[in-house]
Amino acid sequence: MSIAVTGATGQLGRLVVEELLRRGVASRDIVATGRNTDRLADLAERGVHVRRADFADSGSLVQAFQGVRKVLIVSTTTVGERYDNHVRAIDAAEDAGAELVVYTSTLNARTAGMMLADAHAKTEQYLRDSGVPFVVLRNGWYLENYTSQFPLYLETGVVPGSAGGGRVSAASRRDYAEAAAAVLTGEGHAGAVYELGGENAFTLAELASALSDASGRQVIYSDLPAEQYRAALLDAGLPAELAEVLADSDLGLKRGELFTSRGDLRRLIGRPPTGLADVLTGAIES
Ligand SMILES: NC(=O)c1ccc[n+]([C@@H]2O[C@H](COP(=O)([O-])OP(=O)(O)OC[C@H]3O[C@@H](n4cnc5c(N)ncnc54)[C@H](OP(=O)(O)O)[C@@H]3O)[C@@H](O)[C@H]2O)c1
């Protein structure tokens, strides 16, 4: 059995490779891919095949997927190029004769109106139409999207956003990686669309309140009109496209598009997903 993982130079892909190894997949049966393969040198030393794959270059993808049975396509980062990138990767997996393509999408991709969901919904459709057996992992928001901002929230005393009273089913990257590894190493998943998210969904006001309680410092949630939030993100130095996408995603959060009660993540990883309460203290201390 051989499994290729794209985006292994990134955070989620790396965790998937580590989880495959932890589950006993032989290193020679794993192909870790990315653009800058220097970042994968330690995996190569452990016997993992390392191959360069650039989603802009179909030839590199076909070569990277040669001889592979299952391919995990980790969605790429540049919003405007995503769909074309994913199409090239799906075509390459098919050309290489892959028997299963697993794709990391976004929660509620079919029905969500947020900008981010568009390329994911189109990719899912392309995958369905391709005829190759597939699994869709509709990953919810990462807990780390918030924990990485804790120092800033604590410094300013404010969690800014445009999410109103919307609840987010966030889970850790590690949980989503475990779910991907469970699908890649398991049987009977072909055709499945999993809605993956944490179980104790929270509002951003609840996040602020939990952070206050855990840190002993006052932190409040400030709900802003999306345009004002976008401007604040721009002021904080975020690139224009990212600021727009994040403000728009908060409006999706408000509409319930980042919420799930399906329990798919727990079923795939065989335990309750890590929640905000589990990471709060550690994230403040680190
Ligand atoms: N659910 C969420 O909350 C959330 C949040 C952020 C992102 N995401 C999505 O989930 C994905 C994985 O998250 P992450 O945290 O692992 O992101 P990350 O650490 O930024 O990793 C992104 C990976 O995508 C690769 N990539 C991007 N464009 C590529 C291209 N044209 N060709 C080849 N590889 C390319 C990167 O490779 P290089 O090292 O070569 O650039 C990197 O390995 C992201 O790419 C994004 O689509 C989800």
XYZ file of C-alpha atoms and ligand atoms in Angstrom:
334
model
C 0.000 0.000 0.000
C 1.427 3.381 -0.820
C 0.025 6.734 0.138
C 0.989 10.157 -1.179
C 0.382 13.258 0.921
C 0.500 16.723 -0.654
C 1.259 19.791 1.429
C 3.595 17.710 3.599
C 5.793 20.810 3.883
C 2.859 22.469 5.657
C 1.371 21.923 9.077
C -1.567 19.614 8.335
C 0.229 17.474 5.745
C 3.206 16.978 8.081
C 0.885 15.846 10.890
C -0.792 13.371 8.524
C 2.568 11.841 7.579
C 3.540 11.570 11.256
C 0.191 9.952 12.060
C 0.545 7.437 9.213
C 3.945 6.453 10.628
C 2.506 6.258 14.146
C -0.217 3.939 12.856
C 2.458 1.590 11.535
C 2.471 2.433 7.836
C 5.983 1.601 6.622
C 7.991 4.691 5.729
C 8.741 3.196 2.285
C 4.976 3.182 1.624
C 4.596 6.917 2.173
C 5.296 9.623 -0.391
C 5.563 13.102 1.152
C 5.284 15.930 -1.360
C 5.666 19.692 -1.412
C 7.375 22.441 -3.337
C 10.329 22.986 -1.041
C 11.462 19.437 -0.359
C 14.327 20.666 1.869
C 11.643 20.919 4.544
C 11.072 17.177 4.203
C 14.713 16.135 4.646
C 14.112 14.633 8.082
C 11.328 12.453 6.672
C 13.629 11.288 3.859
C 16.166 10.300 6.523
C 13.456 8.175 8.132
C 12.849 6.356 4.844
C 9.803 8.273 3.605
C 9.855 8.943 -0.152
C 10.128 12.657 -0.738
C 9.017 14.020 -4.101
C 8.675 17.579 -5.320
C 5.157 18.474 -6.416
C 3.993 21.915 -7.464
C 0.258 22.234 -8.047
C 0.997 24.760 -10.798
C 2.912 22.077 -12.721
C 0.886 19.032 -13.774
C 4.024 17.081 -14.787
C 5.465 17.333 -11.277
C 2.188 16.077 -9.812
C 1.969 13.078 -12.155
C 5.563 12.151 -11.331
C 4.972 12.581 -7.622
C 1.949 10.263 -7.703
C 3.588 7.490 -9.769
C 3.000 4.045 -8.258
C 0.792 5.414 -5.501
C -2.545 3.799 -4.551
C -4.030 6.567 -2.445
C -3.505 10.312 -2.666
C -4.363 12.877 -0.009
C -4.798 16.266 -1.649
C -4.410 18.934 1.026
C -6.140 22.030 -0.324
C -3.697 24.742 -1.346
C -3.420 28.191 0.110
C -3.770 30.837 -2.600
C -7.508 31.429 -2.800
C -7.722 32.569 -6.449
C -5.627 29.647 -7.734
C -7.114 26.927 -5.599
C -9.645 25.372 -7.950
C -7.242 25.130 -10.913
C -4.572 23.704 -8.598
C -6.928 21.047 -7.293
C -8.132 20.103 -10.772
C -4.519 19.529 -11.846
C -3.904 17.369 -8.779
C -7.060 15.271 -9.295
C -6.197 14.762 -12.988
C -2.635 13.790 -12.054
C -3.818 11.268 -9.457
C -6.122 9.723 -12.049
C -3.340 9.659 -14.689
C -1.055 7.940 -12.203
C -3.709 5.275 -11.602
C -4.570 6.144 -8.005
C -7.381 4.034 -6.565
C -8.533 6.628 -4.031
C -8.300 10.410 -3.843
C -8.940 12.020 -0.470
C -9.500 15.776 -0.506
C -9.512 18.249 2.405
C -12.486 20.537 1.850
C -14.289 22.899 4.206
C -17.226 22.321 6.543
C -20.642 22.473 4.854
C -18.937 23.180 1.520
C -22.068 22.489 -0.535
C -24.328 24.916 1.312
C -21.943 27.482 2.804
C -22.083 30.947 1.221
C -18.679 32.122 2.421
C -16.090 32.970 -0.234
C -13.772 30.202 0.932
C -16.353 27.503 0.247
C -16.662 28.267 -3.448
C -13.410 26.652 -4.667
C -13.963 23.716 -2.311
C -17.511 23.072 -3.599
C -16.271 23.253 -7.191
C -13.359 20.923 -6.422
C -15.720 18.431 -4.780
C -17.907 18.469 -7.885
C -14.906 17.968 -10.158
C -13.789 15.070 -8.006
C -17.256 13.471 -8.161
C -17.405 13.904 -11.926
C -13.876 12.523 -12.406
C -15.046 8.986 -11.708
C -12.056 8.208 -9.447
C -13.078 6.784 -6.046
C -12.889 9.630 -3.558
C -13.397 10.717 0.046
C -14.136 14.301 1.036
C -12.905 15.480 4.424
C -14.802 18.689 5.101
C -12.491 20.095 7.760
C -13.882 22.729 10.098
C -11.941 25.660 11.505
C -8.677 24.913 13.259
C -8.572 25.675 16.999
C -5.113 27.031 16.220
C -6.708 29.866 14.224
C -7.655 31.212 17.649
C -4.932 29.909 19.956
C -2.266 31.453 17.717
C -3.933 34.832 18.354
C -4.055 34.475 22.151
C -0.980 36.682 22.759
C -2.626 39.464 20.740
C -6.023 39.001 22.395
C -4.380 39.148 25.824
C -2.290 42.178 24.939
C -5.257 44.167 23.581
C -7.954 42.701 25.833
C -10.099 42.240 22.724
C -11.149 39.369 20.472
C -12.254 41.191 17.321
C -14.589 39.623 14.754
C -17.800 39.813 12.768
C -19.224 36.480 13.830
C -22.060 37.767 16.052
C -23.481 34.877 18.067
C -22.434 32.206 15.547
C -20.889 29.042 16.954
C -17.727 27.509 15.575
C -17.028 23.759 15.748
C -13.263 24.134 15.901
C -10.891 21.189 16.366
C -7.135 20.857 16.415
C -5.098 20.281 13.264
C -3.860 17.100 14.883
C -7.429 15.756 15.096
C -8.094 16.514 11.433
C -4.758 14.871 10.565
C -5.718 11.780 12.551
C -9.031 11.622 10.707
C -7.215 11.819 7.364
C -4.814 9.054 8.422
C -7.746 6.897 9.594
C -9.377 7.233 6.181
C -6.114 6.603 4.307
C -5.355 3.456 6.294
C -8.922 2.180 6.620
C -11.292 0.458 4.240
C -14.824 1.219 3.124
C -14.587 5.006 3.013
C -14.907 5.495 -0.760
C -17.736 7.866 -1.623
C -17.970 9.285 1.908
C -18.259 12.990 2.651
C -17.309 13.663 6.255
C -18.290 16.854 8.074
C -15.469 17.265 10.585
C -15.421 19.592 13.565
C -15.088 19.862 17.312
C -17.958 19.063 19.654
C -18.127 21.945 22.091
C -18.857 24.665 19.577
C -18.342 28.169 20.956
C -19.194 31.753 20.096
C -16.381 34.289 19.973
C -17.888 35.922 23.089
C -17.547 32.572 24.856
C -13.967 32.320 23.579
C -13.177 35.743 25.073
C -14.823 34.799 28.342
C -12.951 31.466 28.549
C -9.697 33.278 27.839
C -10.470 35.806 30.591
C -11.194 33.032 33.088
C -8.054 31.066 32.210
C -5.693 34.063 32.158
C -7.186 36.199 34.923
C -7.108 39.169 32.530
C -10.169 40.840 31.085
C -10.770 39.982 27.438
C -13.975 40.964 25.647
C -15.400 40.080 22.264
C -15.864 43.092 19.998
C -18.361 42.402 17.222
C -17.617 44.653 14.269
C -19.290 45.232 10.904
C -17.377 43.058 8.408
C -15.949 46.083 6.585
C -14.546 47.464 9.854
C -13.097 44.072 10.803
C -11.477 43.757 7.382
C -9.943 47.228 7.811
C -8.644 46.274 11.270
C -7.000 43.149 9.833
C -5.425 45.264 7.085
C -4.146 47.712 9.709
C -2.653 44.763 11.585
C -0.594 43.987 8.474
C -2.532 41.124 6.875
C -2.473 40.890 3.075
C -5.629 42.355 1.469
C -6.909 39.014 0.151
C -6.520 37.286 3.513
C -8.190 40.168 5.383
C -11.156 39.984 3.014
C -11.453 36.208 3.290
C -11.239 36.229 7.093
C -13.881 38.951 7.484
C -16.119 37.116 5.027
C -15.561 33.804 6.858
C -16.738 35.406 10.099
C -20.002 36.300 8.365
C -20.244 32.621 7.406
C -19.552 31.674 11.018
C -22.421 33.966 12.036
C -24.733 32.153 9.588
C -23.768 28.787 11.107
C -21.560 27.637 8.247
C -18.668 26.621 10.506
C -20.871 24.557 12.801
C -21.527 20.821 12.706
C -23.151 18.392 15.104
C -22.498 15.343 12.956
C -19.928 13.583 15.161
C -17.934 12.354 12.136
C -14.609 13.461 13.625
C -15.147 11.508 16.845
C -16.122 8.410 14.850
C -13.032 8.608 12.625
C -10.505 9.226 15.390
C -12.204 6.988 17.945
C -12.242 9.557 20.767
C -13.735 12.984 21.478
C -11.943 15.692 19.512
C -9.698 18.089 21.404
C -11.723 21.134 22.460
C -11.025 24.699 23.481
C -10.999 23.794 27.177
C -8.266 21.211 26.554
C -5.854 23.649 24.931
C -6.659 26.903 26.729
C -4.129 26.778 29.538
C -1.308 25.366 27.429
C -1.903 27.962 24.734
C -1.699 30.804 27.267
C 1.489 29.473 28.821
C 3.289 28.839 25.519
N -9.648 24.730 8.456
C -8.942 25.826 8.700
O -9.106 26.510 9.728
C -7.901 26.229 7.740
C -7.086 27.303 8.042
C -6.080 27.623 7.150
C -5.943 26.883 6.000
N -6.753 25.853 5.721
C -6.621 25.018 4.505
O -6.020 23.799 4.907
C -4.797 23.611 4.205
C -3.778 22.979 5.117
O -3.610 23.799 6.249
P -2.183 24.010 6.877
O -2.407 24.614 8.179
O -1.358 22.800 6.747
O -1.587 25.126 5.890
P -0.030 25.435 5.657
O 0.768 25.078 6.838
O 0.019 26.832 5.152
O 0.372 24.431 4.495
C -0.106 24.600 3.199
C 0.540 23.554 2.332
O 0.049 23.696 0.994
C 1.153 23.635 0.124
N 0.896 24.364 -1.103
C 0.270 25.544 -1.245
N 0.260 25.889 -2.529
C 0.919 24.903 -3.213
C 1.240 24.677 -4.562
N 0.909 25.538 -5.504
N 1.931 23.555 -4.884
C 2.297 22.669 -3.927
N 2.005 22.822 -2.625
C 1.334 23.929 -2.286
C 2.265 24.295 0.894
O 3.480 23.918 0.299
P 4.724 24.931 0.232
O 5.461 24.674 1.487
O 5.433 24.475 -0.968
O 4.200 26.315 0.128
C 2.066 23.711 2.271
O 2.654 22.437 2.355
C -4.406 25.002 3.719
O -3.608 24.910 2.579
C -5.750 25.631 3.451
O -6.272 25.220 2.189
C -7.717 25.499 6.584
